[in-house]
Coordinates of C-alpha atoms in Angstrom, one line a residue:
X1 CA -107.6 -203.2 33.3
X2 CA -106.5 -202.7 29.7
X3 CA -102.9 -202.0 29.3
X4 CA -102.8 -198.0 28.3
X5 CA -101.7 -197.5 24.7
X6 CA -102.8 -200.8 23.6
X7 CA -105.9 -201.2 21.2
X8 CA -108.2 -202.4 24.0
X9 CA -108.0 -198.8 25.3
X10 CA -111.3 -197.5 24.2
X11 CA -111.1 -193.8 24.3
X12 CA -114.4 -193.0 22.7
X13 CA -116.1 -191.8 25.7
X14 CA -113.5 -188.8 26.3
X15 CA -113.1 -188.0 22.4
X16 CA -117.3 -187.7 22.6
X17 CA -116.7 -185.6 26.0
X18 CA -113.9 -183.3 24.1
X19 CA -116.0 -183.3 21.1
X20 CA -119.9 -182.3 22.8
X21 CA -117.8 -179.4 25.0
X22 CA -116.0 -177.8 22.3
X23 CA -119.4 -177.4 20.1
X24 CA -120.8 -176.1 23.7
X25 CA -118.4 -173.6 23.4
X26 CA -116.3 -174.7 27.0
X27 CA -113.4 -173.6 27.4
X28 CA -110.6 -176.7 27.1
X29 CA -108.3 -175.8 30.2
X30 CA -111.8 -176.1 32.3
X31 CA -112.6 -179.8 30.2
X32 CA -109.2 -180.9 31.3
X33 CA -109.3 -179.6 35.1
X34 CA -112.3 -181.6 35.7
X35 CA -110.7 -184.7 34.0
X36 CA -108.2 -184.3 36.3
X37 CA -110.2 -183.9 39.3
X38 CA -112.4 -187.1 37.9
X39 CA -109.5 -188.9 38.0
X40 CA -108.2 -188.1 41.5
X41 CA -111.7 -188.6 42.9
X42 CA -111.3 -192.0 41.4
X43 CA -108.1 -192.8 43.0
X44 CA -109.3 -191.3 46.3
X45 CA -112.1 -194.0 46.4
X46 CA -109.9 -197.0 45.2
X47 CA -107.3 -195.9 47.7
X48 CA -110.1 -195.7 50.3
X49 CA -111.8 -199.0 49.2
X50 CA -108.2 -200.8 49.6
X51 CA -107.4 -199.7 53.0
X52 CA -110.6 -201.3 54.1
X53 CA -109.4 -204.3 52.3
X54 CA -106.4 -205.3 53.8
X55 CA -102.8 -205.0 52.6
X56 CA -103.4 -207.5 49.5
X57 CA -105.7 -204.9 48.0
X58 CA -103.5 -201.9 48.9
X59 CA -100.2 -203.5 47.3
X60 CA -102.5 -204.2 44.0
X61 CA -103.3 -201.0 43.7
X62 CA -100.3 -199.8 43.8
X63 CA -98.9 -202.3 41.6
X64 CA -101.6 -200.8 39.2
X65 CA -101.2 -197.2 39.8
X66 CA -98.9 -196.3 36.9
X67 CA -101.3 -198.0 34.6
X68 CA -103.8 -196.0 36.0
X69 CA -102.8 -192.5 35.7
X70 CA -101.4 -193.7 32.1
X71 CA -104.6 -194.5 31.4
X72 CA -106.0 -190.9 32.4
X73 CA -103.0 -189.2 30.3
X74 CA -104.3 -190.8 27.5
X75 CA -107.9 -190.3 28.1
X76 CA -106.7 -186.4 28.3
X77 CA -105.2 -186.3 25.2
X78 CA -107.9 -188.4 23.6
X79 CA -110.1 -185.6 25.0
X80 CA -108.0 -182.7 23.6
X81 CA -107.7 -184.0 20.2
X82 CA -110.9 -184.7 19.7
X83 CA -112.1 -181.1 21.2
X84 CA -109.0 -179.1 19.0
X85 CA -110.5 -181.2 16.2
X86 CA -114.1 -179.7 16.8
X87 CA -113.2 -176.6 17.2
X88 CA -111.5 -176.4 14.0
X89 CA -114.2 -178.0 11.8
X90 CA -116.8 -175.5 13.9
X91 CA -114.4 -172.3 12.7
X92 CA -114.4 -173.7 8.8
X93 CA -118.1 -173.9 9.4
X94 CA -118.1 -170.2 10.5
X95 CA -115.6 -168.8 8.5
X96 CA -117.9 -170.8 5.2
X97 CA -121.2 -169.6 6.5
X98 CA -119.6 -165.7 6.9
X99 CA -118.1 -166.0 3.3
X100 CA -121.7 -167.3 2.4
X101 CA -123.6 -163.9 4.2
X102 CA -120.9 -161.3 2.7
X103 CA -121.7 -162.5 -0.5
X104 CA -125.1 -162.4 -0.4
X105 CA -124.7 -158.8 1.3
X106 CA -122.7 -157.4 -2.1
X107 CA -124.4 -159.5 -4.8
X108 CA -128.1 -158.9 -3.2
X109 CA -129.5 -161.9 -0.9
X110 CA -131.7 -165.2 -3.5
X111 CA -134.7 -166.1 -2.6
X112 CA -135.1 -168.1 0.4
X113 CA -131.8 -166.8 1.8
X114 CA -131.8 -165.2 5.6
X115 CA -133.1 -161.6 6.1
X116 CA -131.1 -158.7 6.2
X117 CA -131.7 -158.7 9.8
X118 CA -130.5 -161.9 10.4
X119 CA -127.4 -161.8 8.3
X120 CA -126.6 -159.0 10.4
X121 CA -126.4 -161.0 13.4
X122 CA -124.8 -163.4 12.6
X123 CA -122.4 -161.7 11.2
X124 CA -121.8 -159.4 14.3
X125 CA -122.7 -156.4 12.3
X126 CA -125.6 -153.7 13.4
X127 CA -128.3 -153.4 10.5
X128 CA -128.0 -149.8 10.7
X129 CA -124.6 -147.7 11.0
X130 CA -121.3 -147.1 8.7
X131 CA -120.1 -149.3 5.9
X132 CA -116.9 -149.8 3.8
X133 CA -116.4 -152.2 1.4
X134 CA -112.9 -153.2 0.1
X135 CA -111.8 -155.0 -2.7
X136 CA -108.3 -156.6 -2.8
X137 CA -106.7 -158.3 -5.1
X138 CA -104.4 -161.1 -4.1
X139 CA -100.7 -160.4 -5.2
X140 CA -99.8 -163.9 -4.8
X141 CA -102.0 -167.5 -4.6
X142 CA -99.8 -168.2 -1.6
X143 CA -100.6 -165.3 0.8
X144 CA -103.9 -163.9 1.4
X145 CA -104.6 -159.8 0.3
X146 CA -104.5 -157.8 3.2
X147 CA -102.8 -160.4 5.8
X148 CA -103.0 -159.3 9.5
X149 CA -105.2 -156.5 8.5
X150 CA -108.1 -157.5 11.2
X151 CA -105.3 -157.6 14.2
X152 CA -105.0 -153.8 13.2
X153 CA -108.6 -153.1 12.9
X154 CA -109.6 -154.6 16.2
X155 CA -107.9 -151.4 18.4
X156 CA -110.0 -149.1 15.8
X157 CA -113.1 -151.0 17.1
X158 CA -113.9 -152.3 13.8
X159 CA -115.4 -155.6 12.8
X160 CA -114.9 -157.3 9.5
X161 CA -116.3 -159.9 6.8
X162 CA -114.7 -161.7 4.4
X163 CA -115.1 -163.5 1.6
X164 CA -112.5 -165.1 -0.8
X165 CA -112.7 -165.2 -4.3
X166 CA -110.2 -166.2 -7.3
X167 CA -107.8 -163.7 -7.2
X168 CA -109.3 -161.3 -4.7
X169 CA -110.8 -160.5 -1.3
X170 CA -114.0 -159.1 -0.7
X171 CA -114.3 -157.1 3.1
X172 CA -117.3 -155.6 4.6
X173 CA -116.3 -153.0 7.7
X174 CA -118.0 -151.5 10.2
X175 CA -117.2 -148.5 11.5
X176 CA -117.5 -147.0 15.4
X177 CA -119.1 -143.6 15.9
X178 CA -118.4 -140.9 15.0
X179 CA -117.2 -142.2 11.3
X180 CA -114.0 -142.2 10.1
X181 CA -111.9 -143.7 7.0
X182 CA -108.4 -142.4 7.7
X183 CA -107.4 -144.4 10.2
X184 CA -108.8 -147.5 8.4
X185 CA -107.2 -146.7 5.4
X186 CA -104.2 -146.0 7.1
X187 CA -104.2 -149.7 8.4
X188 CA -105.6 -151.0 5.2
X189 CA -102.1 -149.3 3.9
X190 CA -100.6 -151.0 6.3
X191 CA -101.2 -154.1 4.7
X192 CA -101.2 -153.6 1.4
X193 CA -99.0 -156.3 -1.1
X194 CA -101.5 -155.9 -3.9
X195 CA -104.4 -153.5 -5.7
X196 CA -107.0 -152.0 -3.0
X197 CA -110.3 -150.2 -3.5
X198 CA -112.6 -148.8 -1.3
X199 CA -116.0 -147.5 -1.4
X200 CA -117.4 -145.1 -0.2
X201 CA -119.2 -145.1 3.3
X202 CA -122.8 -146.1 3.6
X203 CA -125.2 -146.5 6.4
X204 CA -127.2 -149.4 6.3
X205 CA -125.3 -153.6 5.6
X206 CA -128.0 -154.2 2.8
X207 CA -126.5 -151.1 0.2
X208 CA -123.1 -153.4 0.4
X209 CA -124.2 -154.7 -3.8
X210 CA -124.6 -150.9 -4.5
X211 CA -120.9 -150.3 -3.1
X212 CA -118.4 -152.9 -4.5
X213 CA -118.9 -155.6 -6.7
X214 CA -116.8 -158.2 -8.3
X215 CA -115.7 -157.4 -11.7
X216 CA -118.2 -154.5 -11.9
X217 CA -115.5 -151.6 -10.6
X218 CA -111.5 -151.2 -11.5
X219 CA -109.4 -152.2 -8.5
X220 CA -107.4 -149.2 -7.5
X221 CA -104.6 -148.6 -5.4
X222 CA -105.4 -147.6 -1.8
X223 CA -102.3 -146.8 -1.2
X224 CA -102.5 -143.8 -3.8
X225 CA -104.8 -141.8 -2.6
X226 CA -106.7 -140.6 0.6
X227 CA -109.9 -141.0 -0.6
X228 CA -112.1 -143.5 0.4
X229 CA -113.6 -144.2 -3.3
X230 CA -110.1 -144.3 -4.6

C-alpha cells in the first residue's frame, strides 16, 4: 500500500469522482458522506477478511490502519478540490455565457445567435412580463457598480443579468406582478457609489436594445430622482 502523501498516491480516480459530480450538479456534503461510507464498508470487509485469517492478518491490519484512513483523508480532499475547482470554472462559464445573452438582449441578437425564447431561459427570465434596464457606471476599477445589489433584490422577487463592460455595468431586471420600480430603485439607491440610469419599464426581454444602450443615452444619477427614466 502506497505510503499516503507520497507521489505513488494516485488520486486521480477521486479528483475525476469530485470533478463528474460537481458538473452533475451533486451536492459536495452528499459526495463526501458516501466517500466516507465507501471507506468504512472497506474496512468492514478487511476487518472481516482478517478475523477469518488468524491473528497474523488481524495485527497487519492494524498495523496498517493509520495508513489507511490517511489514505481516505487524502482521497477526500483530492475529491473536494477537484469538485470546488469544477464548480468554479462551471460558474465563470455561466456567469460568461449570461454576460454573452444580456448583450445580445440590449444590442439586438447576430445572426445565428439563440432565439429570444431561448435566451430567456437560460437566463431565468419569462419572454413576456416587466423589464428594467440599468446602466451603472463603475466609480472605481476595483469595486464593481452596484455591489450587493442582487442580495437586495432577491426579497423583492426579482431576478437579474449582468454584463460588464469598461467602465460600466449593464442589468436587465425582471419584475414580479403587479409592477413596481420604487422599491427597486429604492435598493438600487441603496447601492449606489457611482452614476445610475434606468429605463423605463417594458414588457417583453427582446425591447431591452430599445431601452438602454451603451454610449447611446447620458448616465444619470438614480439617486436624484424617482423616476424610473431618470
Amino acid at each position: 500500500m502506497a505510503r499516503p502523501g507520497s507521489a505513488a498516491v494516485d488520486v486521480s480516480a477521486p479528483g475525476a469522482t469530485g470533478r463528474k459530480r460537481a458538473f452533475q450538479g451533486a451536492p459536495l456534503p452528499e459526495v463526501l458522506r458516501v466517500y466516507r461510507l465507501s471507506f468504512a464498508y472497506f474496512w468492514e470487509e478487511l476487518r472481516t477478511e482478517a478475523q477469518r485469517s488468524g491473528q497474523g492478518a488481524t495485527q497487519a491490519l492494524l498495523a496498517a490502519a493509520g495508513r489507511i484512513w490517511s489514505l481516505a483523508d487524502v482521497y477526500s480532499t483530492a475529491l473536494t478540490d477537484s469538485y470546488r475547482e469544477a464548480v468554479a470554472e462551471r460558474m465563470t462559464e455561466t456567469d460568461r455565457r449570461r454576460s454573452a445573452l444580456v448583450a445580445a438582449l440590449v444590442d439586438g441578437p447576430t445572426t445565428g445567435s439563440d432565439t429570444l425564447w431561448e435566451m430567456a431561459r437560460v437566463l431565468g427570465f419569462p419572454f413576456q412580463g416587466d423589464f428594467v434596464v440599468l446602466m451603472a457606471e463603475a466609480a472605481t476599477t476595483a469595486e464593481p457598480p452596484l455591489s450587493g445589489l442582487d442580495a437586495k433584490l432577491r426579497p423583492l422577487g426579482v431576478s437579474s443579468a449582468w454584463r460588464a463592460q469598461p467602465g460600466h455595468d449593464i442589468a436587465v431586471l425582471t419584475l414580479p406582478r403587479p409592477r413596481s420600480t420604487a422599491p427597486v430603485l429604492d435598493a438600487v439607491r441603496a447601492c449606489v457609489t457611482g452614476r445610475v440610469g434606468a429605463s423605463p419599464v417594458y414588457r417583453r426581454s427582446y425591447a431591452a436594445g430599445a431601452q438602454v444602450r451603451p454610449g447611446g443615452h447620458g448616465v444619470a444619477g438614480a439617486g436624484d430622482s424617482g423616476d424610473p427614466s431618470a
